[in-house]
PDB file of C-alpha atoms in Angstrom:
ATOM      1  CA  UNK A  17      77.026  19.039 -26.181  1.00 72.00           C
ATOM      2  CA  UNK A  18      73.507  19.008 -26.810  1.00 75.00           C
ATOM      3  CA  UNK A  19      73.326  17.526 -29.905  1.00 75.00           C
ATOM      4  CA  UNK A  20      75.191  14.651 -28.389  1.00 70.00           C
ATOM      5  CA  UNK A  21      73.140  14.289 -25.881  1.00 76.00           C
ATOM      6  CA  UNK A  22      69.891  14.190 -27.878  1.00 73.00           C
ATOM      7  CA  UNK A  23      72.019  11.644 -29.892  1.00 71.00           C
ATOM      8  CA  UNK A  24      72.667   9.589 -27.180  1.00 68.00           C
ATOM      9  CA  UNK A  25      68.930   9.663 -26.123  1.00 68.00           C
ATOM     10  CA  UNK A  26      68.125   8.566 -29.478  1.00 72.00           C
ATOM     11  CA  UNK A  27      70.569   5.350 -29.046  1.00 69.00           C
ATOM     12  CA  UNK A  28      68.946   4.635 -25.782  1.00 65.00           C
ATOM     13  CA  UNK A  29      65.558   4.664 -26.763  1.00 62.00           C
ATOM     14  CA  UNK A  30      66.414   2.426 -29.774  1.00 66.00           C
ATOM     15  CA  UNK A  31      67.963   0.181 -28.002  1.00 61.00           C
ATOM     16  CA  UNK A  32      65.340  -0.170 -25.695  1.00 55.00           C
ATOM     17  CA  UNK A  33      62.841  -0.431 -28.334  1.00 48.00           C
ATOM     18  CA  UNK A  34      64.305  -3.023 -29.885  1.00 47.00           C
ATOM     19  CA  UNK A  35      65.650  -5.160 -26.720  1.00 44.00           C
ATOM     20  CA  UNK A  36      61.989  -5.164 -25.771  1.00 42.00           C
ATOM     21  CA  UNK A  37      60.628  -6.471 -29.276  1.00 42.00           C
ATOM     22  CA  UNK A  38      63.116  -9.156 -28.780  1.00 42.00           C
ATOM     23  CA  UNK A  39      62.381  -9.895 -24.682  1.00 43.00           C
ATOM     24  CA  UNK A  40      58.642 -10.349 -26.565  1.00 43.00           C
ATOM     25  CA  UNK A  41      59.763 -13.449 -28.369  1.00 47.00           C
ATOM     26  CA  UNK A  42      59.541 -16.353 -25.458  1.00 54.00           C
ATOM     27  CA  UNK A  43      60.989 -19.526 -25.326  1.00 61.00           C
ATOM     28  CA  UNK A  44      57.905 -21.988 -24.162  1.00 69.00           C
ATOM     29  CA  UNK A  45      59.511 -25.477 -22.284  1.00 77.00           C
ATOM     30  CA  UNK A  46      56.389 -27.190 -24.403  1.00 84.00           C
ATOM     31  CA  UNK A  47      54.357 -26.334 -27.331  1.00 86.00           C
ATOM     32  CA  UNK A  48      51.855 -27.159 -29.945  1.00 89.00           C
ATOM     33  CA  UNK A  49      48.451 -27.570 -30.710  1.00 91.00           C
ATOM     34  CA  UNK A  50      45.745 -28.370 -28.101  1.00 92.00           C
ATOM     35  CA  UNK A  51      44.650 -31.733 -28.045  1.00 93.00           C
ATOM     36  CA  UNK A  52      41.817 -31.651 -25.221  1.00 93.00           C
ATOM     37  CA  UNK A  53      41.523 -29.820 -22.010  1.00 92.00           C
ATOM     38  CA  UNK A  54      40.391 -31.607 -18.910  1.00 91.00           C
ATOM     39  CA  UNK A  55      38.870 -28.694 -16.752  1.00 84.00           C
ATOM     40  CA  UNK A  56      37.521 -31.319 -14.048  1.00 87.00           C
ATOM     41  CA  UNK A  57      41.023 -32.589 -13.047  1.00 88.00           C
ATOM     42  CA  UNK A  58      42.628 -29.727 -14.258  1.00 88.00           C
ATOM     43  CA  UNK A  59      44.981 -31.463 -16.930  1.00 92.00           C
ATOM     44  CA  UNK A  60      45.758 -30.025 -20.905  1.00 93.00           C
ATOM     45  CA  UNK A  61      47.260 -32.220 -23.676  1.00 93.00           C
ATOM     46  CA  UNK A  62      49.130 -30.709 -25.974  1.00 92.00           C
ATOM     47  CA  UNK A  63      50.597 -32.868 -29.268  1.00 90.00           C
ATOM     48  CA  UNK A  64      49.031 -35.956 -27.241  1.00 88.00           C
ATOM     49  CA  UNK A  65      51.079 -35.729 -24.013  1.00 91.00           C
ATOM     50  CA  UNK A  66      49.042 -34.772 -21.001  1.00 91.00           C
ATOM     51  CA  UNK A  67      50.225 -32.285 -18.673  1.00 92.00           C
ATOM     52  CA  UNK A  68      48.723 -30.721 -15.081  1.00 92.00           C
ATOM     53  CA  UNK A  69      48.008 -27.303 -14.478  1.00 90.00           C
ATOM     54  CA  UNK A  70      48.606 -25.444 -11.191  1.00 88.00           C
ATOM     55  CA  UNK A  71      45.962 -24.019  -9.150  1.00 86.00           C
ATOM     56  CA  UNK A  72      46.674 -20.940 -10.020  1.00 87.00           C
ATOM     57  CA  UNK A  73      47.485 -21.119 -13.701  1.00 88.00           C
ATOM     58  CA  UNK A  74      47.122 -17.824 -15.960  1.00 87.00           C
ATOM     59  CA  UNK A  75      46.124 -17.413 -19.518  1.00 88.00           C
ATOM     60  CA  UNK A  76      47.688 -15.014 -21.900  1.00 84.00           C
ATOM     61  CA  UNK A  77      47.460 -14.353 -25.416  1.00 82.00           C
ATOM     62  CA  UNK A  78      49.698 -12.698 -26.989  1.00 75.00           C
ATOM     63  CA  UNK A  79      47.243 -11.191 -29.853  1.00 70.00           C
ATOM     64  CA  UNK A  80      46.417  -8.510 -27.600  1.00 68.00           C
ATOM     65  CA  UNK A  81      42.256  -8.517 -27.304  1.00 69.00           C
ATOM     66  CA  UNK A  82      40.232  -6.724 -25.663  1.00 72.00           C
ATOM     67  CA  UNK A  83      39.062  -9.155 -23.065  1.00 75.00           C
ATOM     68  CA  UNK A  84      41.910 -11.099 -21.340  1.00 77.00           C
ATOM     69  CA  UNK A  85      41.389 -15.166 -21.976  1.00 82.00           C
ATOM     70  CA  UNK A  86      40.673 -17.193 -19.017  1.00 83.00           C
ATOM     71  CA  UNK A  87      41.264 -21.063 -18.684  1.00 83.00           C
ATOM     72  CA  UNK A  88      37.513 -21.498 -20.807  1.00 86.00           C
ATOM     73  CA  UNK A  89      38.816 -19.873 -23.738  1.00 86.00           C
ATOM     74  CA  UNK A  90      41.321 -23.051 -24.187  1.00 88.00           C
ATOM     75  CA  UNK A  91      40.241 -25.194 -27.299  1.00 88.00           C
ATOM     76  CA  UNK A  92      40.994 -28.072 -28.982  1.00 90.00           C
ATOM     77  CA  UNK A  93      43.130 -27.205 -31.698  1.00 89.00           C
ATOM     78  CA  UNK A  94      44.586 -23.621 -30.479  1.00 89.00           C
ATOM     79  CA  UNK A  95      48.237 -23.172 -30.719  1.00 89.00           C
ATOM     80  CA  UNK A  96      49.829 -22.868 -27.001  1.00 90.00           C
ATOM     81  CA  UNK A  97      53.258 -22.349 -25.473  1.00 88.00           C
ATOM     82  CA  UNK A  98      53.380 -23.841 -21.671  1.00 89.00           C
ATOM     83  CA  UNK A  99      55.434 -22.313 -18.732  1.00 88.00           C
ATOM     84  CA  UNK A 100      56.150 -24.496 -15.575  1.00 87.00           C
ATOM     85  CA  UNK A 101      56.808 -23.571 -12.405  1.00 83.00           C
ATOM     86  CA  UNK A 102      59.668 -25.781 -11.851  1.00 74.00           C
ATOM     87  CA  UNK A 103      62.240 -26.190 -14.495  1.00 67.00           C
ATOM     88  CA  UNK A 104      61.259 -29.911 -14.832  1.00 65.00           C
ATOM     89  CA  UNK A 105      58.656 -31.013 -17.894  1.00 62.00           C
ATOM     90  CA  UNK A 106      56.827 -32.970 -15.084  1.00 70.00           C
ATOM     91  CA  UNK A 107      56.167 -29.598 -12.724  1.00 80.00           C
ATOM     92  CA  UNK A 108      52.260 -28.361 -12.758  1.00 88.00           C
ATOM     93  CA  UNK A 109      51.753 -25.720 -15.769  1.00 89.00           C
ATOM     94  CA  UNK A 110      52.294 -22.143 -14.322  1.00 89.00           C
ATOM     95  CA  UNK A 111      51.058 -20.347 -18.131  1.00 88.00           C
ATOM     96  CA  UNK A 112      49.497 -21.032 -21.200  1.00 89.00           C
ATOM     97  CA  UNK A 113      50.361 -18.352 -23.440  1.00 88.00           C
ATOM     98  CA  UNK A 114      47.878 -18.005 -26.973  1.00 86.00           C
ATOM     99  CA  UNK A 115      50.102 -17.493 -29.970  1.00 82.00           C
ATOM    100  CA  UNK A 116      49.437 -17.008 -33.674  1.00 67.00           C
ATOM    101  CA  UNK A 117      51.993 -19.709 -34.789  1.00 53.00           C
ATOM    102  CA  UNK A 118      51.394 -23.008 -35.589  1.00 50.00           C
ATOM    103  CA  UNK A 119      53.749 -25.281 -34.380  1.00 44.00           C
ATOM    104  CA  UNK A 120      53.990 -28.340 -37.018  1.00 45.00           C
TER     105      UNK A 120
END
């Protein structure tokens, strides 16, 4: 009985393991490369389509630094994924996530 339940543990944690290694891969509505970021009016274009950011838009990066990136950190040329808050393309930008792939 034991043995099958330290078996069954083992199942469970791989599972988990690997469910969560999966969860990790997002599915971005929009991305690409920066083009420019317009801090003043609080607009990003990525591949040359502009988009607006909410007022409360968070930065993440998913190359785990020390320091967590704020809306500065954006450059041209870094390779984003964009969440909305609506499920429409035209909704404000809710997240800008850093990633290490480059979306050509």
């Amino acid at each position: 009985m034991e043995k099958l339940i330290s078996w069954l543990f083992i199942g469970l944690l791989t599972v988990g393991f690997s469910s969560s290694a999966l969860c990790a891969e997002r599915d971005y509505a929009v991305t690409g490369v920066v083009s420019s970021v317009d801090r003043e009016f609080s607009k990003i274009s990525v591949d040359d389509k502009s988009y607006r950011l909410a007022r409360d838009v968070s930065v993440h990066d998913m190359r785990l630094r020390e320091v967590p990136p704020t809306i500065k950190d954006i450059r041209t040329g870094d390779n984003v994924g964009l969440v909305f808050v609506g499920s429409s393309k035209k909704s404000r930008v809710k997240e800008v996530w850093f990633t290490d792939r480059v979306w050509r």
